[in-house]
Coordinates of C-alpha atoms in Angstrom, one line a residue:
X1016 CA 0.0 0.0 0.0
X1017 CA 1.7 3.2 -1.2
X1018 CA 0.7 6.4 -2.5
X1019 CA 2.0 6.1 -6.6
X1020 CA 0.8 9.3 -7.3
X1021 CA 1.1 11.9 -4.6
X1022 CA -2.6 12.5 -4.5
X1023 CA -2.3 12.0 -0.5
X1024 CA -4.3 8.3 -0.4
X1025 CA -2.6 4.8 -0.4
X1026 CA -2.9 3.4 -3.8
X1027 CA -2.4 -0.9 -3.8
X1028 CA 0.1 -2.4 -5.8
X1029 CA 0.4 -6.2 -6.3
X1030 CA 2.6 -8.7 -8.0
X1031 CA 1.0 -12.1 -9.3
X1032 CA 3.0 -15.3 -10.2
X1033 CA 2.9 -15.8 -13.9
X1034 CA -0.3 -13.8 -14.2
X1035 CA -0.5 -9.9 -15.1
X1036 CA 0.0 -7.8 -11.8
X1037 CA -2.0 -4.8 -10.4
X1038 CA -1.9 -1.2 -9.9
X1039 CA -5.1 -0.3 -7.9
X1040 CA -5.4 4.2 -8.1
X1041 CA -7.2 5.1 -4.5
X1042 CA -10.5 6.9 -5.7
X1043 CA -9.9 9.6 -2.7
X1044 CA -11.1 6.6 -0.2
X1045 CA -14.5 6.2 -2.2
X1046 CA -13.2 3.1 -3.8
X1047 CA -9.9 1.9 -6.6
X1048 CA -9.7 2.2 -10.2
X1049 CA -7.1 -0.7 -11.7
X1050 CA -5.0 1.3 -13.6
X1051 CA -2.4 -0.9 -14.2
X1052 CA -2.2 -0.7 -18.1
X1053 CA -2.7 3.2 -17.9
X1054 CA 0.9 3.7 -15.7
X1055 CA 2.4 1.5 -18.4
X1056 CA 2.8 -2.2 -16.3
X1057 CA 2.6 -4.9 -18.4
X1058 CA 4.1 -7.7 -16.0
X1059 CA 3.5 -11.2 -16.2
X1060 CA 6.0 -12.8 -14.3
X1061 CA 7.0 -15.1 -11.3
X1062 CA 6.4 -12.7 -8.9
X1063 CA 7.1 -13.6 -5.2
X1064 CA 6.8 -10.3 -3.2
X1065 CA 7.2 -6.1 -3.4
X1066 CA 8.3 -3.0 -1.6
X1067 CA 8.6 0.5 -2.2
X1068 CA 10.5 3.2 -1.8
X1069 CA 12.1 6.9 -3.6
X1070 CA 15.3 5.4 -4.3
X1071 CA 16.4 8.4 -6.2
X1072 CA 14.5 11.2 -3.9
X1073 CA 13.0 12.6 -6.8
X1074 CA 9.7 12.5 -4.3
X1075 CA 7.8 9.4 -6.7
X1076 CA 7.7 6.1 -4.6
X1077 CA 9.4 3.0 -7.0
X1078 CA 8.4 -0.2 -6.2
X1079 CA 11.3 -3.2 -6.3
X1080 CA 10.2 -6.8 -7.5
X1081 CA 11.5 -10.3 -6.2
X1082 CA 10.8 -13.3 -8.8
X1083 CA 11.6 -17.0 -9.3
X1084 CA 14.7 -17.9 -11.1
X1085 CA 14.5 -14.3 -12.9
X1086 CA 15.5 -11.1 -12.5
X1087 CA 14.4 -8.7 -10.0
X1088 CA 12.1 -5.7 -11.0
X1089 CA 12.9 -2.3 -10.2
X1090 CA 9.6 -0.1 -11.4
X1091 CA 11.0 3.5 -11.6
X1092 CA 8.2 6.3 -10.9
X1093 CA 7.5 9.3 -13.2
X1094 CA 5.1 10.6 -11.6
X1095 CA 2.4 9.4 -14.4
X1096 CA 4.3 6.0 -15.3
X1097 CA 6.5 2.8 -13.7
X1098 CA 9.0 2.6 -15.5
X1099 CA 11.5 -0.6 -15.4
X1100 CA 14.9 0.3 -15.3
X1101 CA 16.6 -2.8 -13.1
X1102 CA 19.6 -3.4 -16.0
X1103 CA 20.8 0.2 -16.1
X1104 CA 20.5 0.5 -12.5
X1105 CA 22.8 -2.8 -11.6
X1106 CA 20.1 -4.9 -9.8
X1107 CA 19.1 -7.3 -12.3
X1108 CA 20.5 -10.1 -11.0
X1109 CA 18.6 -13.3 -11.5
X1110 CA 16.6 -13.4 -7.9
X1111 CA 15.2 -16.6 -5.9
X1112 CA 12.8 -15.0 -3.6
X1113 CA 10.3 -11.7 -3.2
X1114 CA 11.6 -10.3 0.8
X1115 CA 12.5 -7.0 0.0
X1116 CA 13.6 -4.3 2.9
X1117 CA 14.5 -1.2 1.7
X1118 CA 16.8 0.6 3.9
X1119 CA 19.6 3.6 4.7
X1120 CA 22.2 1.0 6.3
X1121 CA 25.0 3.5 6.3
X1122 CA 22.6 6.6 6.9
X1123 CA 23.7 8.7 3.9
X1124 CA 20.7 10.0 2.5
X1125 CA 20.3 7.4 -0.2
X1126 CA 18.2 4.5 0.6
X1127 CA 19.5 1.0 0.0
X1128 CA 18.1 -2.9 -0.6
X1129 CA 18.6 -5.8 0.9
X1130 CA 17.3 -8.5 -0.9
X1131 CA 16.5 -12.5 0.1
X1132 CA 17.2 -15.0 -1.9
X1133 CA 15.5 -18.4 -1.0
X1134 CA 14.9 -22.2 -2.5
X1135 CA 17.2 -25.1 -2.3
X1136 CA 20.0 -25.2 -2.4
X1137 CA 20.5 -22.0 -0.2
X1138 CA 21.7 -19.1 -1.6
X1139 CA 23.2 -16.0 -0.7
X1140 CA 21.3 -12.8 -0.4
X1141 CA 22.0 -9.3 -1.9
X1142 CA 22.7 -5.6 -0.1
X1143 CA 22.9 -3.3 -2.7
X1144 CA 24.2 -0.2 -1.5
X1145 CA 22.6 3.2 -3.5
X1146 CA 25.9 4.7 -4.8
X1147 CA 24.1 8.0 -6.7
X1148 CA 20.8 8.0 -6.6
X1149 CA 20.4 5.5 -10.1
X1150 CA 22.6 2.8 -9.9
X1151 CA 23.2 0.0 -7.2
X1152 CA 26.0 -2.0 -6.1
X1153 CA 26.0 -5.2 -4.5
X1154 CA 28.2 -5.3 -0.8
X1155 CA 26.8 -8.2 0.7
X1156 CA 29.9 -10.4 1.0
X1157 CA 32.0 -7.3 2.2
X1158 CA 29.8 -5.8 4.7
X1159 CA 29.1 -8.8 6.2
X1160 CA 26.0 -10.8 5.3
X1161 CA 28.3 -13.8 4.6
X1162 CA 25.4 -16.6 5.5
X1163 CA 24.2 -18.8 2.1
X1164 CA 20.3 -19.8 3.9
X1165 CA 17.6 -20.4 2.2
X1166 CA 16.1 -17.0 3.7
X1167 CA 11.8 -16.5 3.4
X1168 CA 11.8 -13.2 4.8
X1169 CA 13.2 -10.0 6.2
X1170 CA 12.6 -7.2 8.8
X1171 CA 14.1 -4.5 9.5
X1172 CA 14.2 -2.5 12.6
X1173 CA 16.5 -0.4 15.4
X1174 CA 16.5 -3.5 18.0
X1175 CA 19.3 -1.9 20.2
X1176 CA 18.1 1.5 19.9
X1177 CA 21.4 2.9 18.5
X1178 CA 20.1 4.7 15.4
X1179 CA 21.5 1.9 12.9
X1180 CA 19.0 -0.5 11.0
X1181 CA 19.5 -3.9 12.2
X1182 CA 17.9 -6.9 10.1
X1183 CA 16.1 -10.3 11.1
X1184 CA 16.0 -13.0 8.6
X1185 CA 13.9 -16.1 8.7
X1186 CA 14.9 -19.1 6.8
X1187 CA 13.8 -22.9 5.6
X1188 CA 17.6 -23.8 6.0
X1189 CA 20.5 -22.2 7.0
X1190 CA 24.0 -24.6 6.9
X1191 CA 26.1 -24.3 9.4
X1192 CA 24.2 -23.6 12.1
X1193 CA 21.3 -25.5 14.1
X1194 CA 18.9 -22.1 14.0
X1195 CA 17.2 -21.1 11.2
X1196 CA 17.3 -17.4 12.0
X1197 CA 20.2 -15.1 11.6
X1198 CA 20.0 -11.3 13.3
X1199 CA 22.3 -9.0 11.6
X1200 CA 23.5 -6.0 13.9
X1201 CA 24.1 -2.9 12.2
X1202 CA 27.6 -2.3 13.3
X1203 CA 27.5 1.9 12.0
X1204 CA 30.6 1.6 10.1
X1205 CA 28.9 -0.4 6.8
X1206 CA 29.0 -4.1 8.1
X1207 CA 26.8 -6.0 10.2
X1208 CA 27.4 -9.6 12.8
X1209 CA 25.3 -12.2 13.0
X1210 CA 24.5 -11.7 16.6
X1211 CA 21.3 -14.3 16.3
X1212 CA 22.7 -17.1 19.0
X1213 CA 24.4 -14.2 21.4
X1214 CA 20.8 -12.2 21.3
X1215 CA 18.9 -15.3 22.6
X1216 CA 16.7 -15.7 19.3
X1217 CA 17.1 -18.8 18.1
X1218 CA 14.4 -21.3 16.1
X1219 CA 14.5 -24.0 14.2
X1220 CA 11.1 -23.6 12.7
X1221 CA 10.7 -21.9 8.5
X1222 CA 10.1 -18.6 9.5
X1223 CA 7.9 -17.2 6.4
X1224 CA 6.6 -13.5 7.9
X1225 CA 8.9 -11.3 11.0
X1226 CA 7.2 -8.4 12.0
X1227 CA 9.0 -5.9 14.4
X1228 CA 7.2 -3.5 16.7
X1229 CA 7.2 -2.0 20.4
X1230 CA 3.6 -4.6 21.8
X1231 CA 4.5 -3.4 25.1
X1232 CA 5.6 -0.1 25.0
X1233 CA 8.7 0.0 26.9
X1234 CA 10.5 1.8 24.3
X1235 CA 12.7 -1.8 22.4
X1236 CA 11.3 -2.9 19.3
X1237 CA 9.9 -6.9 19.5
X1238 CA 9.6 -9.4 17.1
X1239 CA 6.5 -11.9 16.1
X1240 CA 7.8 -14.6 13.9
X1241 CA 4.8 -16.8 11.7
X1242 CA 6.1 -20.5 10.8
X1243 CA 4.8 -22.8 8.4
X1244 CA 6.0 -26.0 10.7
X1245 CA 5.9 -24.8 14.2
X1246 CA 4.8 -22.4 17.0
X1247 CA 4.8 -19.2 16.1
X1248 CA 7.0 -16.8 18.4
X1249 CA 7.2 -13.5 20.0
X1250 CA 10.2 -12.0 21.3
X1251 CA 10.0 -9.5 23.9
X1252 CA 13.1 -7.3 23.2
X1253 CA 14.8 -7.4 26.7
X1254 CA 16.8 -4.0 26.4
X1255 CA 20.3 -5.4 27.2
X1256 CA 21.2 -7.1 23.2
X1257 CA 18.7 -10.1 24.1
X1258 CA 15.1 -11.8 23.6
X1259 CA 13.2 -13.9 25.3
X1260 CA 10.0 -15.9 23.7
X1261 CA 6.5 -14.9 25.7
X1262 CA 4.3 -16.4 23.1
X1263 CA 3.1 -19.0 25.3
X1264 CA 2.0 -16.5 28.2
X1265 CA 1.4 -13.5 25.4
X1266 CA -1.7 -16.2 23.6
X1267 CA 0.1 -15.4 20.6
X1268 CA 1.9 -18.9 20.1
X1269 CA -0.2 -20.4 17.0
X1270 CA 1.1 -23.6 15.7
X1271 CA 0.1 -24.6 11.9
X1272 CA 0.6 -22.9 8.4
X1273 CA 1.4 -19.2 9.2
X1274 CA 2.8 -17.0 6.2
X1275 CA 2.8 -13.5 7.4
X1276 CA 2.4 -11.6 10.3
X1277 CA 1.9 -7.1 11.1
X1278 CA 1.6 -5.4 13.8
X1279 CA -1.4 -2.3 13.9
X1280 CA -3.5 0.0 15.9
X1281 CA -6.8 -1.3 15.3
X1282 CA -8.8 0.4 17.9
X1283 CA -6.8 3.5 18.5
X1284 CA -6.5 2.6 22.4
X1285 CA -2.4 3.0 22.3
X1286 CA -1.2 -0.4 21.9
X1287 CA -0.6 -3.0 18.8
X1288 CA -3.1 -5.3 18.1
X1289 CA -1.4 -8.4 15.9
X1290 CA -2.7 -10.1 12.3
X1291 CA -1.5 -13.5 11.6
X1292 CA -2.1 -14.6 7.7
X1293 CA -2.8 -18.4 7.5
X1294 CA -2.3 -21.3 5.2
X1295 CA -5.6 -23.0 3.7
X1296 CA -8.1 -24.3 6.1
X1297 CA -6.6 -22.8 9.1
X1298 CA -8.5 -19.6 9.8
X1299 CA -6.3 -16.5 10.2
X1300 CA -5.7 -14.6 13.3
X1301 CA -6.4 -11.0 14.6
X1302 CA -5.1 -10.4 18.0
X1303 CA -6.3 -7.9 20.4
X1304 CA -3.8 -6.3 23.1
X1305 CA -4.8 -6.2 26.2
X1306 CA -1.7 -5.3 28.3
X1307 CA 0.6 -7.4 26.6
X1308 CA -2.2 -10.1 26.7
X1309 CA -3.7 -10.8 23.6
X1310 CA -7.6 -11.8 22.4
X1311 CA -8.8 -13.5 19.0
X1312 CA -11.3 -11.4 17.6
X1313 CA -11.0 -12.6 13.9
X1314 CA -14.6 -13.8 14.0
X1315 CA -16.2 -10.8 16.6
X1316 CA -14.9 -8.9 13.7
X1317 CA -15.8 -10.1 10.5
X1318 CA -12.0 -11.4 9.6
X1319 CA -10.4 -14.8 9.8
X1320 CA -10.5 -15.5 6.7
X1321 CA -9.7 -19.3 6.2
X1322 CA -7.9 -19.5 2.4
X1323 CA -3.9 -19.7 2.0
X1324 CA -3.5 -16.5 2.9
X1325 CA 0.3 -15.2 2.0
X1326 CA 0.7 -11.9 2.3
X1327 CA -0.8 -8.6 4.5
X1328 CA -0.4 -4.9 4.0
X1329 CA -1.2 -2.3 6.9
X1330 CA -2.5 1.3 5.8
X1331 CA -5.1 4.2 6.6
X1332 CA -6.9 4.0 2.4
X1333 CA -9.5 5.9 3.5
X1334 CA -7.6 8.7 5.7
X1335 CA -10.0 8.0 8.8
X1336 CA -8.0 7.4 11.2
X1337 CA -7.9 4.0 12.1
X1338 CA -6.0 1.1 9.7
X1339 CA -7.2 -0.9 7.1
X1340 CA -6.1 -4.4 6.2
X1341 CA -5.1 -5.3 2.7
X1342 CA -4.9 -9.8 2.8
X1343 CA -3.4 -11.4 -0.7
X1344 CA -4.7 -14.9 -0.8
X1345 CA -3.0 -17.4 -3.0
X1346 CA -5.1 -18.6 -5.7
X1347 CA -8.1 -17.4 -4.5
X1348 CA -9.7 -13.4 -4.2
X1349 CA -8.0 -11.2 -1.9
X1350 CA -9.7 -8.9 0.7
X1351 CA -9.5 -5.3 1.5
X1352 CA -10.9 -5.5 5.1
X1353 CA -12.1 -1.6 5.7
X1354 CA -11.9 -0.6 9.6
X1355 CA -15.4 0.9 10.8
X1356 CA -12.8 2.9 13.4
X1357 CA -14.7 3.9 17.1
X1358 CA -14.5 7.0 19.3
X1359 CA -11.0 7.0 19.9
X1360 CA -8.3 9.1 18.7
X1361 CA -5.4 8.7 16.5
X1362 CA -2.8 11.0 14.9
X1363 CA -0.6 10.0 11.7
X1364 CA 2.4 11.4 9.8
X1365 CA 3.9 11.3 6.9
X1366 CA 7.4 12.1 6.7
X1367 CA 9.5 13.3 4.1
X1368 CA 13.3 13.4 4.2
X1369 CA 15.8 15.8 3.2
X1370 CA 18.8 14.8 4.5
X1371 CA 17.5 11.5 5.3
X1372 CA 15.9 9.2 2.3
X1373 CA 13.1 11.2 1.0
X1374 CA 11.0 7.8 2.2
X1375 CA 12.4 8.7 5.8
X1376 CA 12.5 5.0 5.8
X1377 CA 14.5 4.3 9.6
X1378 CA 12.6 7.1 10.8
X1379 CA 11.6 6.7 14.4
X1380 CA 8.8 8.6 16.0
X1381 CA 7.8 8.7 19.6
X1382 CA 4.8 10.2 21.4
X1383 CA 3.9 10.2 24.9
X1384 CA 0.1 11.1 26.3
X1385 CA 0.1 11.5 29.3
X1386 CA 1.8 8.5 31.3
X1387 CA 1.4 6.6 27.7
X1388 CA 4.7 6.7 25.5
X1389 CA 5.0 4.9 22.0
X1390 CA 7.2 4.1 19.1
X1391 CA 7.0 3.6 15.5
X1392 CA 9.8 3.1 12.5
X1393 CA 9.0 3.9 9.6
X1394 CA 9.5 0.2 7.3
X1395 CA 10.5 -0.6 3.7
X1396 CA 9.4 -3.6 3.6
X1397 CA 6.6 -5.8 6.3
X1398 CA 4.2 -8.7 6.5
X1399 CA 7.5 -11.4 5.0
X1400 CA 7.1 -10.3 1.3
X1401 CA 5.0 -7.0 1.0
X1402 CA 4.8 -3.8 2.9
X1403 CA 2.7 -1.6 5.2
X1404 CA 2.0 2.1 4.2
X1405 CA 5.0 4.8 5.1
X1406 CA 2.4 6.6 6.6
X1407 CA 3.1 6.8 10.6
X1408 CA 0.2 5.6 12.5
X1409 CA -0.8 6.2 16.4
X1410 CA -4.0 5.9 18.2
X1411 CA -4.0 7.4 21.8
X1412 CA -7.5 6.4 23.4
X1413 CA -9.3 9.1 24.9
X1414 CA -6.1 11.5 25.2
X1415 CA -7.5 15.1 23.8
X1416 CA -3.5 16.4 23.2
X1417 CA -0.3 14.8 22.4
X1418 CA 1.8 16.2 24.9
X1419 CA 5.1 15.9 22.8
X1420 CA 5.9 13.8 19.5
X1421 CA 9.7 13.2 18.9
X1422 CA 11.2 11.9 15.8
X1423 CA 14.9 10.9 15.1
X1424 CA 15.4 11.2 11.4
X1425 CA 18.2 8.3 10.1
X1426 CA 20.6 11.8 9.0
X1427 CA 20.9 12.2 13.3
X1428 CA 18.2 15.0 13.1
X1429 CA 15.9 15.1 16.2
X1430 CA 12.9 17.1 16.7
X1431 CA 10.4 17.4 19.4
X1432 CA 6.8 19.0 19.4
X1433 CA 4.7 19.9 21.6
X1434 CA 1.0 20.4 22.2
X1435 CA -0.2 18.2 18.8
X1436 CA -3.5 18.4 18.1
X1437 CA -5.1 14.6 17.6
X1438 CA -7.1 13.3 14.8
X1439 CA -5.0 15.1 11.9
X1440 CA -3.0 13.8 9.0
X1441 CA 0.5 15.2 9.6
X1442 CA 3.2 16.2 6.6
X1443 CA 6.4 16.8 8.2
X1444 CA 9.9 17.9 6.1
X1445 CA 13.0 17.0 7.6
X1446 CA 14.3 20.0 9.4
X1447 CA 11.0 21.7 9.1
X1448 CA 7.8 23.0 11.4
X1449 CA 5.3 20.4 11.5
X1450 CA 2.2 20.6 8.7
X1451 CA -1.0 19.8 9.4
X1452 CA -2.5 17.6 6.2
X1453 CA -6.1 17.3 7.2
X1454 CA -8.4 14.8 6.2
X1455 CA -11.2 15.2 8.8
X1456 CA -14.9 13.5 7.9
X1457 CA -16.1 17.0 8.4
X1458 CA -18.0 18.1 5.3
X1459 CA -17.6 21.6 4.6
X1460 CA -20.4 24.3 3.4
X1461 CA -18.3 25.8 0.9
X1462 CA -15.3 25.8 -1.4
X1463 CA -12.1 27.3 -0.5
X1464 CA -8.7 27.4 -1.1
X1465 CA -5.6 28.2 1.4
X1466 CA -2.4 30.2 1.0
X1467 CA 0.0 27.5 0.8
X1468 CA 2.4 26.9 3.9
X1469 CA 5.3 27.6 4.0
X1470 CA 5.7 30.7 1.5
X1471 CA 8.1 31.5 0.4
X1472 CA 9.5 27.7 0.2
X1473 CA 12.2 25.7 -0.9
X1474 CA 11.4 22.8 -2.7
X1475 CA 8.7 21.5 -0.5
X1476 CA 5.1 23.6 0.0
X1477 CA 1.3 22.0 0.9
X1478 CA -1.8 23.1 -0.5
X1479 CA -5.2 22.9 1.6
X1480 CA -8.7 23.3 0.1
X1481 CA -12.1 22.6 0.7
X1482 CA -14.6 20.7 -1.6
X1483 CA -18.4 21.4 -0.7
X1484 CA -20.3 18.7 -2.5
X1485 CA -19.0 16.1 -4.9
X1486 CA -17.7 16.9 -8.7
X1487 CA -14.2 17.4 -10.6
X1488 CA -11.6 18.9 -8.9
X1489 CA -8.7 20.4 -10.8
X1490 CA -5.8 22.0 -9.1
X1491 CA -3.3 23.5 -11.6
X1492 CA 0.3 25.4 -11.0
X1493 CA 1.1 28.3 -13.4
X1494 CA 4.2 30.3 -13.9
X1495 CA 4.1 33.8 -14.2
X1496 CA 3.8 33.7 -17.5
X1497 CA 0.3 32.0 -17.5
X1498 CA 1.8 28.6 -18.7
X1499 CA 0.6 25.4 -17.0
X1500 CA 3.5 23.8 -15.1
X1501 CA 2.1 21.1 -13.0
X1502 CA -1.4 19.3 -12.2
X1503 CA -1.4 18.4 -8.8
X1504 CA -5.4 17.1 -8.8
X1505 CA -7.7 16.0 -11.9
X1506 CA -10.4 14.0 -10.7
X1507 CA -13.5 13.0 -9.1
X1508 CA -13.6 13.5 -5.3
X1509 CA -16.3 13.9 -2.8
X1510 CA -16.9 16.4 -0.6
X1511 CA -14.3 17.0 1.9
X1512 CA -10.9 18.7 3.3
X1513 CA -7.7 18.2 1.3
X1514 CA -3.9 19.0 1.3
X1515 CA -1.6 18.4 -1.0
X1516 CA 2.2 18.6 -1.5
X1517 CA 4.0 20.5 -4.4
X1518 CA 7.4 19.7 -4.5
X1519 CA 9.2 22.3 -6.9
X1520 CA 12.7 20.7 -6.8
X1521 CA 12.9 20.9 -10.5
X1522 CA 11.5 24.7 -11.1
X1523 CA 13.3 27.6 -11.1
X1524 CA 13.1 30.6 -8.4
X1525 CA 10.6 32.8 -9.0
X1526 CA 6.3 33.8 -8.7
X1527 CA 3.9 30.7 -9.6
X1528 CA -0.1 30.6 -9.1
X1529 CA -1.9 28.1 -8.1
X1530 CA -5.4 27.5 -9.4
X1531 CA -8.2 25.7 -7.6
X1532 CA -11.8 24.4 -9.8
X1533 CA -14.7 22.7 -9.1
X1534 CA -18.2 22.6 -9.7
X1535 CA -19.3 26.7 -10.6
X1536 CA -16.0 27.4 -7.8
X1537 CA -12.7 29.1 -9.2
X1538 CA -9.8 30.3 -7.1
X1539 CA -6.1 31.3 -7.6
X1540 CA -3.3 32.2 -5.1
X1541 CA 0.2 33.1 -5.3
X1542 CA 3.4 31.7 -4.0
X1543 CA 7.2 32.4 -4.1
X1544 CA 9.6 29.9 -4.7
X1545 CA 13.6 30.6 -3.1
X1546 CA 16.2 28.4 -3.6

């Protein structure tokens, strides 16, 4: 789930095996238009999983894909078209597997891939290090991810809290060692250890989905492992470099078929409720934390759906407030399960780097309500072989304020805000004041459009306006010369509050307008761009 066109909802992307994959456009939350031939993807290959990310910060998301015995997809984004460019950009090597995290392992600005390789015999996997913003080269072997496993899936997270990526990968079969797992530790000079048997996480089961994420809000990131051939296990980060496995006492220690896993929000009460996706016949699982203690709820719900269920994606489509569930089913229809949400309330962000990867993927935010303090990271890659939206999700109960929201950008930035108004969709620019990107359920009486903020800018502005029943919206950049630029909105939308982003990284200085239509409604504004 990933917004391809900057229109400010999660549009789906999916990759089939041997069948033509998908590009689904959001229709402003009302519904998805499959546009897949329109943005030029004409793929019909044996696709086995996907992520997303700007690897070239020119503020499109690109989506990387992993296939059987072929080469690996990269998808460059033009804004209006996915483009593959893998050959010229050094990554087309022929690929055994679909785990994709994207991430900034030495934290300098460009964002990198490490790539799984699985099958029999094991393999050896890929980190291909972003070496100008178009081409990749592959480290693995000198920075240390020496291990040939047959590896099902990655994920990435800051486990020890030191600002470095660290990555978990689950395997079928590793050689050489009794455990199936391997933990690399980012070592912040380039290279990573195996530190897998010293941290205490060891299994022997084929670990086909790893999910990190902070269940009990102490402030370490935790790990839930789904297996296809044993218990699956959680990992209750311990603080001190070491795990120990609380499934058993957690009620999260399924045993039978499990192919991914993702951690989420679903009830906005401050703690993360846990999906399990489930091989055929066994019904999957969605956990509800209470405490550290977690409920079934699939059927209560209207989920647990019972067909081979291999793949989840975690996003706000709908920019409610509360998370929505994309499940990819193998052989069968997926689902889009839509969250009816409740009365509590929530706050999310999307971030956008400067200095960091424009995908601010590493990012870590933190928010405390009252006695209540939280963590999220911001992921390229989740669920085994997909990935959840960029789009930073909280949900903080009954609170009415956020007392302060923190986030450590992966350049060393840190910023800290206070006094955050809940129930807003948040843009922030690295380096920046924070933006409010408002998609409130309020329907407004009337049409308007808002100075843009900030102005003057450099590259980066947002654009608010309000739409007072349903019809065409178009929203149009001009130069001072009355010629047509950019069109930042050209379609259908129903009534309600918008913001947009203009990024003007490829204009020159100078006056532009900004032209707002819909229904009998016509606006213009001005703004100044400095660089």
């Amino acid at each position: 789930m990933a917004d391809v066109n900057n229109d400010g909802w999660l549009d789906i992307f999916l990759v089939n095996n041997n069948t033509p994959s998908r590009l689904w456009i959001n229709n402003a939350g009302s519904g998805f238009t499959e546009s897949s031939t329109t943005w030029g993807i004409n793929i019909n290959c044996p696709g086995r999983g996907c992520s997303a990310a700007d690897y070239n910060n020119d503020g499109f998301i690109d989506i990387m894909i992993g296939n059987w015995q072929t080469p690996i997809m990269l998808l460059k984004n033009t804004g209006t078209y996915l483009m593959e460019v893998a050959p010229g950009a050094g990554v087309n090597f022929t690929s055994y597997g679909g785990s994709i995290n994207w991430i900034d392992y030495d934290r300098d600005g460009k964002i990198d891939v490490f790539f799984a390789n699985d099958g029999m015999p094991p393999r050896y996997s890929f980190l291909f290090k972003n070496n100008n913003l178009t081409s990749f080269t592959n480290v693995a072997y000198s920075s240390g991810i020496t291990d040939s496993a047959s590896i099902l899936c990655l994920a990435a997270a800051d486990f020890n809290n030191d600002g470095y990526p660290d990555v978990f990968a689950g395997s079928q079969s590793h050689p050489g060692s009794p455990f199936t797992a391997m933990l690399y530790k980012n070592n912040g000079n380039g290279t990573f250890t195996n530190v897998a048997e010293a941290s205490q996480l060891q299994t022997n089961y084929y670990t086909w989905g790893a999910e990190w994420g902070d269940y009990n809000n102490d402030g370490f990131m935790d790990l839930y492992l789904a297996s296809t051939n044993g218990f699956n296990q959680l990992y209750k980060n311990n603080g001190n470099g070491t795990f120990t496995d609380v499934a058993v006492t957690a009620g999260v220690n399924d045993q039978g078929q499990s192919y991914s896993c993702g951690w989420a929000d679903i009830d906005n009460d401050g703690d993360l409720d846990l999906y399990v996706a489930k091989g055929q016949g066994y019904p999957d699982k969605m956990y509800r934390n209470d405490n550290g203690v977690f409920t079934d709820i699939s059927a209560s719900i209207g989920m647990g759906d019972v067909r081979h269920s291999s793949c989840i994606s975690w996003g706000d489509f709908d920019n409610d407030g509360f998370l929505d569930l994309y499940l990819n089913n193998n052989g069968s229809e997926n689902r889009l399960y839509r969250n009816s949400g409740n009365s509590n309330k929530w706050i999310e962000m999307r971030l956008i780097g400067t200095n960091s990867n424009r995908s601010a993927i590493g990012a870590r935010v933190r928010i405390k309500t009252g006695s209540l303090s939280q963590i999220r990271e911001v992921e390229g890659g989740s669920g085994g072989k997909g990935q959840n939206s960029l789009v930073v999700h909280f949900g903080i109960g009954t609170a009415t304020i956020i007392d302060s929201l923190f986030v450590r950008w992966p350049s060393g930035l840190q910023q800290t805000f206070v006094n955050v108004t809940p129930d807003i969709i948040y843009n922030l620019t690295e380096g920046q004041p924070l933006g409010v990107n408002n998609y409130s359920n309020n329907i407004p009486e009337k049409f308007s459009l808002s100075q843009n903020y900030p102005n003057p800018f450099n590259p980066i502005t947002n654009i608010k306006y309000q739409v007072a029943k349903t019809g065409l919206v178009t929203l149009k950049v001009f130069d001072i010369l009355g010629n047509e630029v950019k069109t930042l909105v050209n379609e259908k939308k129903p009534a309600g509050n918008y913001e947009i982003m203009f990024d003007a990284a490829s204009y020159p200085s100078g006056v532009y307008f900004y032209k707002l239509t819909s229904d009998n409604y016509s606006e213009t504004k001005k703004m100044v761009l400095i660089k």
